[in-house]
Amino acid sequence: YLDHNNLTSLPFSFSNLKNLLLLDLGFNNFREIPDVLLLLPKLETLTINAEAINSVPFEIFDFPALNEINITGRNPKKFPLVSDFEKFFKLAKKNRFDKTFIILVLDILKYPEQLFELDFEELLPLLNSGIENIIFKTLNRLEEIIYPKYCAPEKGDNIFIAGKLLIPKAKLKSRLSESGINFAYKLDKNVTHVLLSQGISIFDFNKFPDIIFLTENMLNAELSKLESKIEENQILSAEEYISNLRTLLHSDLEDNVILALQLLENFSNINDFLTDLLVVF
């Protein structure tokens, strides 16, 4: 426990502490992670001041046993990357992200504008970062790339959902079903569309070159269009129903008129037929 000591560096002799499990360097003045810590193979828990990780170094992911980092003196305005870094560190350790992906995410954290220089294949993995800010910007950027060559899902298509949805999955499945679109449970040759959402597992999409990608925002927009068309059709059907009833009412056959009157007993908009009924009477 070496907290609150105004430390800015550690001596090389620290490398002799081969069995050290926990090191508390909190509330000190380190400007970066001391290199000597890389020589501690059993270090599991590290506490250090926020200034040391504000530059988000890759080296900290190289600590072989390290699985917990605690940050002291955190200030969201002064050190905006701290929370995102902590979250990404845990996720990277848990999922064993490779070095290339870790460096990419750390670069985007430090220089967010780089995200807009990436192509589709480079953007996809960023949905696994676990960092909401990066995921949100990535989805927006993916939409910009997808829209020019986008084909909306239609009745009979199969949509595979990759990632965590913002709306309940059951609700989306119900909307898809009502629109005649199928919900795919695995990625295969029958899948026509892949829905990209909040945090996905990296799939080998290259095996299915004909798949059309869309985001949750895009799918919601398309479903709203389909649902409005269904409502229009239902209105049209109601108008056709009224027209058929009028035909029956004005029929020369008494049975048709009686059938129309029976149907009208359960018809809610009876006022629409008052003139017709007067004529029939």
Short mmCIF file of C-alpha atoms in Angstrom, two decimals:
data_model
loop_
_atom_site.label_atom_id
_atom_site.label_comp_id
_atom_site.label_asym_id
_atom_site.label_seq_id
_atom_site.Cartn_x
_atom_site.Cartn_y
_atom_site.Cartn_z
CA TYR A 1 0.00 0.00 0.00
CA LEU A 2 1.84 3.07 -1.30
CA ASP A 3 -1.10 5.45 -1.68
CA HIS A 4 -0.94 9.20 -0.83
CA ASN A 5 2.84 9.48 -1.19
CA ASN A 6 3.23 11.99 -4.06
CA LEU A 7 5.04 9.30 -6.09
CA THR A 8 5.87 9.94 -9.75
CA SER A 9 7.94 6.81 -10.48
CA LEU A 10 9.00 3.42 -9.09
CA PRO A 11 12.54 2.04 -8.76
CA PHE A 12 13.63 -0.85 -10.99
CA SER A 13 14.07 -2.97 -7.87
CA PHE A 14 10.28 -3.35 -7.91
CA SER A 15 10.84 -6.01 -10.56
CA ASN A 16 12.08 -8.33 -7.79
CA LEU A 17 8.55 -8.57 -6.33
CA LYS A 18 7.69 -11.61 -8.47
CA ASN A 19 4.92 -12.82 -6.10
CA LEU A 20 3.22 -9.46 -5.59
CA LEU A 21 -0.57 -9.82 -6.02
CA LEU A 22 -1.91 -6.39 -5.05
CA LEU A 23 -0.41 -2.92 -5.43
CA ASP A 24 -2.09 0.30 -4.29
CA LEU A 25 -0.56 3.39 -5.93
CA GLY A 26 -3.70 5.50 -5.54
CA PHE A 27 -3.68 9.27 -4.96
CA ASN A 28 -0.12 9.70 -6.24
CA ASN A 29 1.26 11.76 -9.13
CA PHE A 30 2.06 9.16 -11.78
CA ARG A 31 1.73 10.54 -15.32
CA GLU A 32 1.77 7.06 -16.87
CA ILE A 33 1.78 3.39 -15.87
CA PRO A 34 5.31 2.58 -14.56
CA ASP A 35 7.09 0.20 -16.98
CA VAL A 36 8.49 -1.83 -14.12
CA LEU A 37 5.00 -3.18 -13.40
CA LEU A 38 5.21 -5.18 -16.62
CA LEU A 39 7.83 -7.31 -14.87
CA LEU A 40 5.42 -8.44 -12.14
CA PRO A 41 3.93 -11.69 -13.50
CA LYS A 42 1.46 -12.31 -10.63
CA LEU A 43 0.05 -8.81 -10.12
CA GLU A 44 -3.76 -9.18 -10.07
CA THR A 45 -5.04 -5.89 -8.64
CA LEU A 46 -3.72 -2.39 -9.33
CA THR A 47 -4.92 0.90 -7.89
CA ILE A 48 -3.48 4.06 -9.44
CA ASN A 49 -4.30 7.75 -9.94
CA ALA A 50 -6.37 8.84 -12.94
CA GLU A 51 -3.57 10.87 -14.55
CA ALA A 52 -1.64 7.65 -15.17
CA ILE A 53 -4.24 6.17 -17.51
CA ASN A 54 -5.61 9.30 -19.14
CA SER A 55 -3.53 8.46 -22.21
CA VAL A 56 -4.99 4.91 -22.20
CA PRO A 57 -1.79 2.86 -22.74
CA PHE A 58 -1.93 -0.51 -24.48
CA GLU A 59 0.80 -1.92 -22.23
CA ILE A 60 -1.59 -2.34 -19.32
CA PHE A 61 -3.36 -5.11 -21.28
CA ASP A 62 -0.05 -6.99 -21.37
CA PHE A 63 -0.02 -7.55 -17.61
CA PRO A 64 -0.34 -11.35 -17.56
CA ALA A 65 -2.37 -11.77 -14.34
CA LEU A 66 -3.95 -8.33 -13.94
CA ASN A 67 -7.75 -8.54 -13.86
CA GLU A 68 -8.78 -5.50 -11.80
CA ILE A 69 -7.87 -1.81 -12.05
CA ASN A 70 -9.09 0.80 -9.57
CA ILE A 71 -8.78 4.48 -10.43
CA THR A 72 -8.46 7.21 -7.80
CA GLY A 73 -8.93 10.97 -8.16
CA ARG A 74 -11.32 10.48 -11.08
CA ASN A 75 -12.92 13.60 -12.46
CA PRO A 76 -15.29 13.11 -15.44
CA LYS A 77 -14.46 16.51 -16.93
CA LYS A 78 -10.72 16.32 -16.41
CA PHE A 79 -10.39 12.59 -17.20
CA PRO A 80 -13.30 11.68 -19.53
CA LEU A 81 -11.73 8.40 -20.65
CA VAL A 82 -11.46 6.78 -17.21
CA SER A 83 -14.90 5.10 -17.05
CA ASP A 84 -14.75 3.90 -20.66
CA PHE A 85 -11.25 2.57 -20.12
CA GLU A 86 -12.24 0.61 -16.99
CA LYS A 87 -15.22 -0.93 -18.77
CA PHE A 88 -13.20 -1.86 -21.84
CA PHE A 89 -10.37 -3.30 -19.75
CA LYS A 90 -12.72 -5.76 -18.01
CA LEU A 91 -14.40 -6.71 -21.27
CA ALA A 92 -11.08 -7.20 -23.06
CA LYS A 93 -9.79 -9.47 -20.28
CA LYS A 94 -13.03 -11.46 -20.19
CA ASN A 95 -13.29 -11.95 -23.96
CA ARG A 96 -9.54 -12.11 -24.63
CA PHE A 97 -9.58 -9.50 -27.38
CA ASP A 98 -6.55 -9.61 -29.67
CA LYS A 99 -3.94 -6.88 -29.69
CA THR A 100 -5.07 -5.34 -33.00
CA PHE A 101 -8.63 -4.83 -31.76
CA ILE A 102 -7.49 -3.42 -28.39
CA ILE A 103 -5.22 -0.89 -30.10
CA LEU A 104 -8.05 0.10 -32.47
CA VAL A 105 -10.48 0.77 -29.59
CA LEU A 106 -7.87 2.69 -27.60
CA ASP A 107 -7.12 4.84 -30.65
CA ILE A 108 -10.83 5.59 -31.13
CA LEU A 109 -11.08 6.51 -27.43
CA LYS A 110 -8.23 8.99 -27.78
CA TYR A 111 -9.08 10.22 -31.29
CA PRO A 112 -12.85 9.71 -31.96
CA GLU A 113 -12.62 11.36 -35.39
CA GLN A 114 -10.65 8.33 -36.66
CA LEU A 115 -13.87 6.32 -36.58
CA PHE A 116 -15.11 8.17 -39.68
CA GLU A 117 -12.06 7.03 -41.66
CA LEU A 118 -12.86 3.31 -41.21
CA ASP A 119 -14.62 1.15 -43.79
CA PHE A 120 -17.49 -1.28 -43.16
CA GLU A 121 -15.31 -4.29 -42.26
CA GLU A 122 -13.27 -2.23 -39.78
CA LEU A 123 -16.35 -0.70 -38.17
CA LEU A 124 -18.20 -3.96 -37.47
CA PRO A 125 -15.89 -5.17 -34.66
CA LEU A 126 -16.28 -1.84 -32.82
CA LEU A 127 -19.82 -2.91 -31.89
CA ASN A 128 -18.11 -5.37 -29.51
CA SER A 129 -16.23 -2.64 -27.65
CA GLY A 130 -18.81 -2.38 -24.85
CA ILE A 131 -18.39 1.41 -24.86
CA GLU A 132 -21.76 3.07 -25.50
CA ASN A 133 -20.29 6.21 -27.04
CA ILE A 134 -18.27 4.21 -29.58
CA ILE A 135 -21.19 1.86 -30.33
CA PHE A 136 -23.58 4.77 -30.93
CA LYS A 137 -21.18 6.54 -33.31
CA THR A 138 -20.35 3.25 -35.06
CA LEU A 139 -24.04 2.47 -35.70
CA ASN A 140 -24.56 5.97 -37.12
CA ARG A 141 -21.53 5.59 -39.37
CA LEU A 142 -22.67 2.12 -40.50
CA GLU A 143 -26.05 3.55 -41.49
CA GLU A 144 -24.33 6.14 -43.69
CA ILE A 145 -22.40 3.36 -45.45
CA ILE A 146 -25.33 0.92 -45.73
CA TYR A 147 -28.09 3.23 -47.02
CA PRO A 148 -26.75 3.83 -50.59
CA LYS A 149 -26.91 0.07 -51.39
CA TYR A 150 -29.69 -0.88 -49.01
CA CYS A 151 -32.68 -3.13 -49.79
CA ALA A 152 -35.43 -3.05 -47.19
CA PRO A 153 -36.71 -6.37 -45.76
CA GLU A 154 -39.93 -7.65 -47.29
CA LYS A 155 -42.52 -10.32 -46.55
CA GLY A 156 -40.86 -13.75 -46.42
CA ASP A 157 -37.36 -12.43 -45.69
CA ASN A 158 -35.29 -13.82 -42.80
CA ILE A 159 -33.70 -11.43 -40.31
CA PHE A 160 -30.90 -12.58 -38.01
CA ILE A 161 -30.33 -10.34 -34.99
CA ALA A 162 -26.70 -9.74 -34.03
CA GLY A 163 -26.36 -7.89 -30.76
CA LYS A 164 -28.38 -6.54 -27.87
CA LEU A 165 -31.58 -4.72 -28.82
CA LEU A 166 -32.76 -1.44 -27.34
CA ILE A 167 -36.39 -2.65 -27.49
CA PRO A 168 -37.60 -6.01 -26.07
CA LYS A 169 -36.82 -8.83 -28.50
CA ALA A 170 -40.31 -10.33 -28.02
CA LYS A 171 -41.91 -7.07 -29.14
CA LEU A 172 -39.72 -6.92 -32.24
CA LYS A 173 -40.46 -10.56 -33.11
CA SER A 174 -44.18 -9.81 -32.86
CA ARG A 175 -43.86 -6.82 -35.20
CA LEU A 176 -41.80 -8.86 -37.66
CA SER A 177 -44.38 -11.65 -37.60
CA GLU A 178 -47.28 -9.25 -38.24
CA SER A 179 -45.36 -7.81 -41.21
CA GLY A 180 -44.69 -11.29 -42.63
CA ILE A 181 -40.93 -11.16 -41.96
CA ASN A 182 -39.24 -14.18 -40.38
CA PHE A 183 -36.98 -14.14 -37.33
CA ALA A 184 -33.85 -16.24 -37.93
CA TYR A 185 -32.25 -18.04 -34.98
CA LYS A 186 -28.91 -18.76 -36.62
CA LEU A 187 -26.78 -17.31 -39.35
CA ASP A 188 -26.99 -19.51 -42.46
CA LYS A 189 -27.60 -19.39 -46.21
CA ASN A 190 -31.34 -18.75 -45.67
CA VAL A 191 -30.72 -15.46 -43.86
CA THR A 192 -31.41 -12.44 -46.05
CA HIS A 193 -30.78 -9.61 -43.55
CA VAL A 194 -28.56 -9.13 -40.49
CA LEU A 195 -29.68 -6.63 -37.87
CA LEU A 196 -26.70 -4.89 -36.26
CA SER A 197 -27.34 -3.63 -32.75
CA GLN A 198 -25.74 -2.70 -29.44
CA GLY A 199 -22.69 -4.93 -29.07
CA ILE A 200 -22.43 -7.99 -31.30
CA SER A 201 -20.35 -11.14 -31.36
CA ILE A 202 -17.97 -11.09 -34.31
CA PHE A 203 -19.35 -13.46 -36.95
CA ASP A 204 -17.68 -14.48 -40.17
CA PHE A 205 -20.10 -12.58 -42.39
CA ASN A 206 -17.82 -13.13 -45.39
CA LYS A 207 -19.28 -16.63 -45.80
CA PHE A 208 -22.60 -15.06 -46.79
CA PRO A 209 -21.81 -12.30 -49.33
CA ASP A 210 -25.45 -11.72 -50.28
CA ILE A 211 -26.60 -10.76 -46.79
CA ILE A 212 -28.01 -7.25 -46.42
CA PHE A 213 -27.05 -5.37 -43.26
CA LEU A 214 -29.30 -2.95 -41.40
CA THR A 215 -29.33 -1.29 -38.00
CA GLU A 216 -32.10 -1.35 -35.40
CA ASN A 217 -32.99 2.23 -36.25
CA MET A 218 -33.32 1.33 -39.94
CA LEU A 219 -35.47 -1.73 -39.18
CA ASN A 220 -37.84 0.26 -36.97
CA ALA A 221 -38.29 2.79 -39.77
CA GLU A 222 -39.06 0.05 -42.30
CA LEU A 223 -41.49 -1.74 -39.95
CA SER A 224 -43.35 1.53 -39.38
CA LYS A 225 -43.78 1.87 -43.15
CA LEU A 226 -45.01 -1.71 -43.48
CA GLU A 227 -47.40 -1.30 -40.55
CA SER A 228 -48.88 1.88 -42.03
CA LYS A 229 -49.50 -0.02 -45.30
CA ILE A 230 -51.27 -2.78 -43.37
CA GLU A 231 -53.48 -0.18 -41.67
CA GLU A 232 -54.30 1.32 -45.09
CA ASN A 233 -55.28 -2.13 -46.35
CA GLN A 234 -57.45 -2.68 -43.29
CA ILE A 235 -59.22 0.64 -43.94
CA LEU A 236 -59.69 -0.37 -47.56
CA SER A 237 -61.12 -3.74 -46.44
CA ALA A 238 -63.57 -1.95 -44.16
CA GLU A 239 -64.71 0.23 -47.07
CA GLU A 240 -65.12 -2.88 -49.21
CA TYR A 241 -67.14 -4.50 -46.39
CA ILE A 242 -69.50 -1.50 -46.24
CA SER A 243 -69.86 -1.56 -50.01
CA ASN A 244 -70.77 -5.25 -49.94
CA LEU A 245 -73.35 -4.66 -47.20
CA ARG A 246 -74.98 -1.88 -49.24
CA THR A 247 -75.16 -4.18 -52.25
CA LEU A 248 -76.93 -6.80 -50.12
CA LEU A 249 -79.34 -4.23 -48.65
CA HIS A 250 -80.41 -2.96 -52.08
CA SER A 251 -80.67 -6.43 -53.56
CA ASP A 252 -83.93 -7.56 -55.18
CA LEU A 253 -83.63 -10.84 -53.29
CA GLU A 254 -85.27 -10.78 -49.86
CA ASP A 255 -82.73 -13.29 -48.43
CA ASN A 256 -79.86 -10.95 -49.25
CA VAL A 257 -81.60 -8.06 -47.47
CA ILE A 258 -82.24 -10.23 -44.38
CA LEU A 259 -78.56 -11.33 -44.38
CA ALA A 260 -77.47 -7.69 -44.53
CA LEU A 261 -79.72 -6.79 -41.59
CA GLN A 262 -78.28 -9.67 -39.57
CA LEU A 263 -74.73 -8.53 -40.32
CA LEU A 264 -75.63 -4.97 -39.32
CA GLU A 265 -76.71 -6.14 -35.85
CA ASN A 266 -72.99 -6.49 -34.94
CA PHE A 267 -71.75 -3.55 -37.01
CA SER A 268 -70.38 -0.69 -34.91
CA ASN A 269 -70.90 2.17 -37.41
CA ILE A 270 -74.61 1.69 -37.91
CA ASN A 271 -75.05 5.43 -38.58
CA ASP A 272 -73.36 4.93 -41.95
CA PHE A 273 -76.39 2.89 -43.06
CA LEU A 274 -79.32 5.01 -41.79
CA THR A 275 -80.14 6.41 -45.24
CA ASP A 276 -79.86 2.95 -46.82
CA LEU A 277 -82.11 1.44 -44.16
CA LEU A 278 -84.71 4.18 -44.69
CA VAL A 279 -84.74 3.44 -48.43
CA VAL A 280 -85.07 -0.29 -47.78
CA PHE A 281 -87.90 0.33 -45.29
#
